[in-house]
Amino acid sequence: MKYVIVLLLMMITAAAQATEDKYNFATAEREQTFRELTHELRCPKCQNQNIADSDAVVAKDLRDKVIALVNEGQSKQEVIDYMIDRYGYFVHYQPPVTPATIVLWVLPVAIIILGFGFIVFRQKRAAKKQDWNAADEQKLAELINQYQRQEREQ
Amino acid sequence: MNRKLLGLVPFLIFIFLCVFLYQGLFGNPRELQTGRLGHTMPEFSLPDLMDSDKIWTADSLKGEVYLMNVWGTWCPTCIAELGYLTELRERGVKIIGLYYEQAYDPDFGDQFDINALRQDVNNMLSRAGNPYQFNILDLERTLALDLGVSGAPETFLVDKQGKILLHHTGDINERVWRTKFAAIYQELTQ
Amino acid sequence: MVPEIGYFALVLAMALSLLLCIFPLWGAYTGNLRLMKAAPSLAVGQCILVVFSFLVLIYITLMDDFTVEYVAHHSSSTLPWYYKITSTWGGHEGAILLWLVMQSMWTMLVAVMSKSLPWVLRARVLGVLGFLGVGFMLYTLWMSSPFERLLPYFPVEGRDLNPLLQDPGMIIHPPLLYMGYVGLSVSFSFAIAALLTGKLDNTWAKWSRPWTMAAWGFLTLGITIGSWWAYSELGWGGWWFWDPVENASLMPWLVATALLHSLAVTEKRGVFKSWTVLLAITAFSLCLLGTFIVRSGIIVSVHAFATDPDRGLYILSFLAVVVGGSLALYAMRVAQVYSEGRYQFISREVALWINNIFLVVATLIVLLGTLLPMIHKELGLGSISIGVPFFNQMFAILIVPFAILLGLAPMLRWKQNKMPPLVKKWAVLIAVSLVLTATWLYSSYEVVAPLTFVATALAVWISVATAADLFNKVTVHPSVAIGFKKLGLSYWAMVLGHVGIAFVIASVTLTSAYSVERSVSMKPGETAKLNEYEYRFDGVKEIRGPNYGGHAGVVTVFKNGNKVVELYAEKRRYDIGMQFMTEAAIDDGFFRDLYLALGEPLSAGAWSLRIYHKPYVRWMWLGGLLISFAGFIVLADKRYRSRVKKSSQVEA
């Protein structure tokens, strides 16, 4: 095994130096904001990647800008707005709520309402047709009991 | 009757969808528009590619209708469009280059050789045609980011007041000019 | 000469498929039994020819015949033999041929294994499958043949298979996915045949169910493997991106899952008939739509194949004919269908109906999210992106009622239930689930976000409720042994499928909540700590593969001072095309994955390195495997084999 770089400190784990993090943030919250942003912002040059995963030049530029803005103390939404100002809504994976996109939320809700409405409607209609009452119910229960007793006795 | 109509619903939805799918075939999903459209040119202060002492700002560009063409010698499509852009220049269109240097990354402390770049650009422009009045060097791609540039080539059409009216990603050729730019450009320059 | 033989075999296959489409359908229409009886042999014949044609493509790839355009563009002489074989489906033309292979094999299987079906139904099913075969064969022969030659000027070396595709995942993922996609065409054909016959009774559902189960099993497995492949190959540890191409496979899966449940109701209770037919049509339509999305380039995706509007136009036309035709037929016939079954509000029928609502809504969300950006742009409203935040949010909301129902529903009986005993049982189970969840999470993690708790509790609830139901069903019998025997395979399939879902929910929740990562620059000998593990960077060594060179970062992982594993995170550079590829190093475990990706060399011998700690990420694929297994074991169910009726009555 030929190592490109010959190791000197192999044996001394304890003496290992501290490793440098690639991105440094003043607080853990800011680091979290940065991570969220890099996963929600879209690389405008790429096929379909966020800026965290892309190696494209523009993705790196956006990443650096996000770091700078977050370190300035800007909030997540402020950074997103900054990017949308420049790259349009395309840059954010969460679509804006507009009359054209409202369908994304309205239609699923409408289908759920319709679906449940159908059950209720059907039950009401079925109830009207049915003349099954408590007495019938009791008769049925008795019959079932009788049958089960017979079966057990066999 | 009611049931019949209900049965038709899936079919109608499908037809509706097909119309859009058909249209989608002829669209280009990768074509993007900057968020700056309709706004004025962002503030900047960047040197001329050929003369580091000369500084260009948003204000210094005002007063004339111009195309700002984002390009680089590393980009084959940009080289390919130089010919047509030069033709446009000859027809009197003012074109300003925004030089987009892809290889430069301040994090790596790259050795950046401005003279080699100038040499390279001069060679290229003398070979393929020079459509530019001048070139702005955006080494750290800050103006590019402010303009919502994602790569090269891209072209912006800016009016006399410095307002960005058009954004085109990809090369400019006869067809693109005719369908996308010509009418607006005509209107602005009259 | 050899490639032309492959092409010619396909031409013959198409001729047979054309006959397979015309003879049985015409025979069924006119009541001519002889015409109908020609179908099975035609189905077998076209299958043999398609498979032969595919073998020819494999042969010319293995022989490095670069006079063939497809081989020159997707293979190279230095490619290992197994990747040469997979390169036959690594590009558009070959992938379509693989699709055809699957299509013809399903058709043959239906022809051979449906001997007990009445001839009229059998002929119509095979006829519809034949029609679909013709559509795809015509497409292959006309506009995407993998046998095109590059003559007289051909390259001496091929362009190689895309490095992303040089992975074991590529060997199994596409065939499995296509098995699933195309398998749904069988459910589709049964639905169309039933509509043509005009008899939408529960026999139709009975016949269609095992086929749907099998196709769904393959689709599940394909998606699972695809997710695992993306995770291990793409180099950033993502397992689902809501990319249009991923969505294209998820939509048919969601609808097929709804279809399975709805088929059960239709078979057992004779209700939801027209709805079930509509789901069967929709499931396959979404497969076709997915193919269109992937191959037409109307949507930007990471996985998009080379695109071409002519091809897109063909697939769209085919889509319009197949889907439009079947929905029109549906509209004509549906008015005559009535469901007679009666059931109360608290019943398994209603539970399964709600299941269907949720699955359809989930599909709708994916469909809207995938297509709306395109429509938005066409309307001149500019580009928007719909991705991870949107889908995650919607699915996070939807999964809550869905998972609750998933635990409740198996305990419900058909028709009607008495509420009080059920409510008591549920209260106990919910309490047990909450206690278990709390014990699990608070013993493992210091901070537990409310949403994480809820989602984990849902997974636990599904498992607990399923286990309780299993226990109840086993213990009602005199002895446990008998109890186990009495449970049908489809009950076990339900258990497996539901527990699988629980695993997926738990995994997605916990890996999203507790994955941590560090991007570091390390010099040899330095260590980085992440959670309880220490990573020591031991430098970089050169590597050399059959068709690539590169570097491997050597990292030794320690836990409490003890060595756990030595990992090699590779950065490969493929010889042809000079493409860089990150090959992540993964130490997999049941409870956590350690995931390393090597970045760029930095100054002074340092390298950038990404370290990830991903808890429970394996459970996702384990869950996927369980779910797909659910699809396969039902096939072994006696009910589906012993029903050999000798009737072959002809109804016209």
JSON list of N, CA, C and O in Angstrom, two decimals, chain C residues 395-413:
[
{"chain": "C", "resi": 395, "resn": "PHE", "atom": "N", "xyz": [-46.71, 15.73, 3.33]},
{"chain": "C", "resi": 395, "resn": "PHE", "atom": "CA", "xyz": [-46.73, 14.33, 3.74]},
{"chain": "C", "resi": 395, "resn": "PHE", "atom": "C", "xyz": [-46.70, 14.19, 5.25]},
{"chain": "C", "resi": 395, "resn": "PHE", "atom": "O", "xyz": [-47.27, 13.25, 5.80]},
{"chain": "C", "resi": 396, "resn": "ALA", "atom": "N", "xyz": [-46.01, 15.12, 5.92]},
{"chain": "C", "resi": 396, "resn": "ALA", "atom": "CA", "xyz": [-45.97, 15.06, 7.37]},
{"chain": "C", "resi": 396, "resn": "ALA", "atom": "C", "xyz": [-47.37, 15.23, 7.94]},
{"chain": "C", "resi": 396, "resn": "ALA", "atom": "O", "xyz": [-47.74, 14.57, 8.92]},
{"chain": "C", "resi": 397, "resn": "ILE", "atom": "N", "xyz": [-48.17, 16.10, 7.32]},
{"chain": "C", "resi": 397, "resn": "ILE", "atom": "CA", "xyz": [-49.55, 16.29, 7.79]},
{"chain": "C", "resi": 397, "resn": "ILE", "atom": "C", "xyz": [-50.39, 15.06, 7.48]},
{"chain": "C", "resi": 397, "resn": "ILE", "atom": "O", "xyz": [-51.11, 14.55, 8.32]},
{"chain": "C", "resi": 398, "resn": "LEU", "atom": "N", "xyz": [-50.24, 14.57, 6.27]},
{"chain": "C", "resi": 398, "resn": "LEU", "atom": "CA", "xyz": [-51.09, 13.47, 5.80]},
{"chain": "C", "resi": 398, "resn": "LEU", "atom": "C", "xyz": [-50.82, 12.17, 6.55]},
{"chain": "C", "resi": 398, "resn": "LEU", "atom": "O", "xyz": [-51.72, 11.37, 6.78]},
{"chain": "C", "resi": 399, "resn": "ILE", "atom": "N", "xyz": [-49.57, 11.97, 6.94]},
{"chain": "C", "resi": 399, "resn": "ILE", "atom": "CA", "xyz": [-49.20, 10.67, 7.51]},
{"chain": "C", "resi": 399, "resn": "ILE", "atom": "C", "xyz": [-49.85, 10.46, 8.87]},
{"chain": "C", "resi": 399, "resn": "ILE", "atom": "O", "xyz": [-50.08, 9.32, 9.27]},
{"chain": "C", "resi": 400, "resn": "VAL", "atom": "N", "xyz": [-50.17, 11.55, 9.57]},
{"chain": "C", "resi": 400, "resn": "VAL", "atom": "CA", "xyz": [-50.70, 11.39, 10.93]},
{"chain": "C", "resi": 400, "resn": "VAL", "atom": "C", "xyz": [-52.04, 10.63, 10.93]},
{"chain": "C", "resi": 400, "resn": "VAL", "atom": "O", "xyz": [-52.13, 9.54, 11.50]},
{"chain": "C", "resi": 401, "resn": "PRO", "atom": "N", "xyz": [-53.08, 11.16, 10.24]},
{"chain": "C", "resi": 401, "resn": "PRO", "atom": "CA", "xyz": [-54.33, 10.39, 10.25]},
{"chain": "C", "resi": 401, "resn": "PRO", "atom": "C", "xyz": [-54.17, 9.04, 9.56]},
{"chain": "C", "resi": 401, "resn": "PRO", "atom": "O", "xyz": [-54.79, 8.05, 9.97]},
{"chain": "C", "resi": 402, "resn": "PHE", "atom": "N", "xyz": [-53.34, 9.00, 8.55]},
{"chain": "C", "resi": 402, "resn": "PHE", "atom": "CA", "xyz": [-53.16, 7.76, 7.81]},
{"chain": "C", "resi": 402, "resn": "PHE", "atom": "C", "xyz": [-52.60, 6.67, 8.72]},
{"chain": "C", "resi": 402, "resn": "PHE", "atom": "O", "xyz": [-53.08, 5.53, 8.73]},
{"chain": "C", "resi": 403, "resn": "ALA", "atom": "N", "xyz": [-51.55, 7.01, 9.49]},
{"chain": "C", "resi": 403, "resn": "ALA", "atom": "CA", "xyz": [-50.92, 6.01, 10.35]},
{"chain": "C", "resi": 403, "resn": "ALA", "atom": "C", "xyz": [-51.85, 5.60, 11.48]},
{"chain": "C", "resi": 403, "resn": "ALA", "atom": "O", "xyz": [-51.88, 4.43, 11.87]},
{"chain": "C", "resi": 404, "resn": "ILE", "atom": "N", "xyz": [-52.63, 6.54, 11.99]},
{"chain": "C", "resi": 404, "resn": "ILE", "atom": "CA", "xyz": [-53.59, 6.18, 13.05]},
{"chain": "C", "resi": 404, "resn": "ILE", "atom": "C", "xyz": [-54.59, 5.16, 12.52]},
{"chain": "C", "resi": 404, "resn": "ILE", "atom": "O", "xyz": [-54.82, 4.11, 13.10]},
{"chain": "C", "resi": 405, "resn": "LEU", "atom": "N", "xyz": [-55.10, 5.47, 11.34]},
{"chain": "C", "resi": 405, "resn": "LEU", "atom": "CA", "xyz": [-56.06, 4.57, 10.70]},
{"chain": "C", "resi": 405, "resn": "LEU", "atom": "C", "xyz": [-55.43, 3.21, 10.42]},
{"chain": "C", "resi": 405, "resn": "LEU", "atom": "O", "xyz": [-56.07, 2.17, 10.57]},
{"chain": "C", "resi": 406, "resn": "LEU", "atom": "N", "xyz": [-54.16, 3.25, 10.01]},
{"chain": "C", "resi": 406, "resn": "LEU", "atom": "CA", "xyz": [-53.46, 2.02, 9.65]},
{"chain": "C", "resi": 406, "resn": "LEU", "atom": "C", "xyz": [-53.39, 1.06, 10.83]},
{"chain": "C", "resi": 406, "resn": "LEU", "atom": "O", "xyz": [-53.43, -0.16, 10.67]},
{"chain": "C", "resi": 407, "resn": "GLY", "atom": "N", "xyz": [-53.28, 1.61, 12.03]},
{"chain": "C", "resi": 407, "resn": "GLY", "atom": "CA", "xyz": [-53.27, 0.75, 13.20]},
{"chain": "C", "resi": 407, "resn": "GLY", "atom": "C", "xyz": [-54.67, 0.24, 13.54]},
{"chain": "C", "resi": 407, "resn": "GLY", "atom": "O", "xyz": [-54.85, -0.91, 13.94]},
{"chain": "C", "resi": 408, "resn": "LEU", "atom": "N", "xyz": [-55.69, 1.08, 13.35]},
{"chain": "C", "resi": 408, "resn": "LEU", "atom": "CA", "xyz": [-57.07, 0.74, 13.74]},
{"chain": "C", "resi": 408, "resn": "LEU", "atom": "C", "xyz": [-57.72, -0.26, 12.79]},
{"chain": "C", "resi": 408, "resn": "LEU", "atom": "O", "xyz": [-58.36, -1.21, 13.23]},
{"chain": "C", "resi": 409, "resn": "ALA", "atom": "N", "xyz": [-57.51, -0.01, 11.50]},
{"chain": "C", "resi": 409, "resn": "ALA", "atom": "CA", "xyz": [-58.34, -0.68, 10.49]},
{"chain": "C", "resi": 409, "resn": "ALA", "atom": "C", "xyz": [-58.32, -2.21, 10.57]},
{"chain": "C", "resi": 409, "resn": "ALA", "atom": "O", "xyz": [-59.37, -2.84, 10.45]},
{"chain": "C", "resi": 410, "resn": "PRO", "atom": "N", "xyz": [-57.14, -2.83, 10.75]},
{"chain": "C", "resi": 410, "resn": "PRO", "atom": "CA", "xyz": [-57.16, -4.31, 10.73]},
{"chain": "C", "resi": 410, "resn": "PRO", "atom": "C", "xyz": [-58.04, -4.91, 11.81]},
{"chain": "C", "resi": 410, "resn": "PRO", "atom": "O", "xyz": [-58.48, -6.05, 11.69]},
{"chain": "C", "resi": 411, "resn": "MET", "atom": "N", "xyz": [-58.33, -4.16, 12.89]},
{"chain": "C", "resi": 411, "resn": "MET", "atom": "CA", "xyz": [-59.16, -4.71, 13.96]},
{"chain": "C", "resi": 411, "resn": "MET", "atom": "C", "xyz": [-60.64, -4.62, 13.64]},
{"chain": "C", "resi": 411, "resn": "MET", "atom": "O", "xyz": [-61.46, -5.22, 14.34]},
{"chain": "C", "resi": 412, "resn": "LEU", "atom": "N", "xyz": [-60.96, -3.87, 12.62]},
{"chain": "C", "resi": 412, "resn": "LEU", "atom": "CA", "xyz": [-62.37, -3.71, 12.29]},
{"chain": "C", "resi": 412, "resn": "LEU", "atom": "C", "xyz": [-62.85, -4.89, 11.47]},
{"chain": "C", "resi": 412, "resn": "LEU", "atom": "O", "xyz": [-62.10, -5.44, 10.66]},
{"chain": "C", "resi": 413, "resn": "ARG", "atom": "N", "xyz": [-64.12, -5.23, 11.67]},
{"chain": "C", "resi": 413, "resn": "ARG", "atom": "CA", "xyz": [-64.70, -6.29, 10.85]},
{"chain": "C", "resi": 413, "resn": "ARG", "atom": "C", "xyz": [-65.50, -5.70, 9.72]},
{"chain": "C", "resi": 413, "resn": "ARG", "atom": "O", "xyz": [-65.83, -4.52, 9.73]}
]
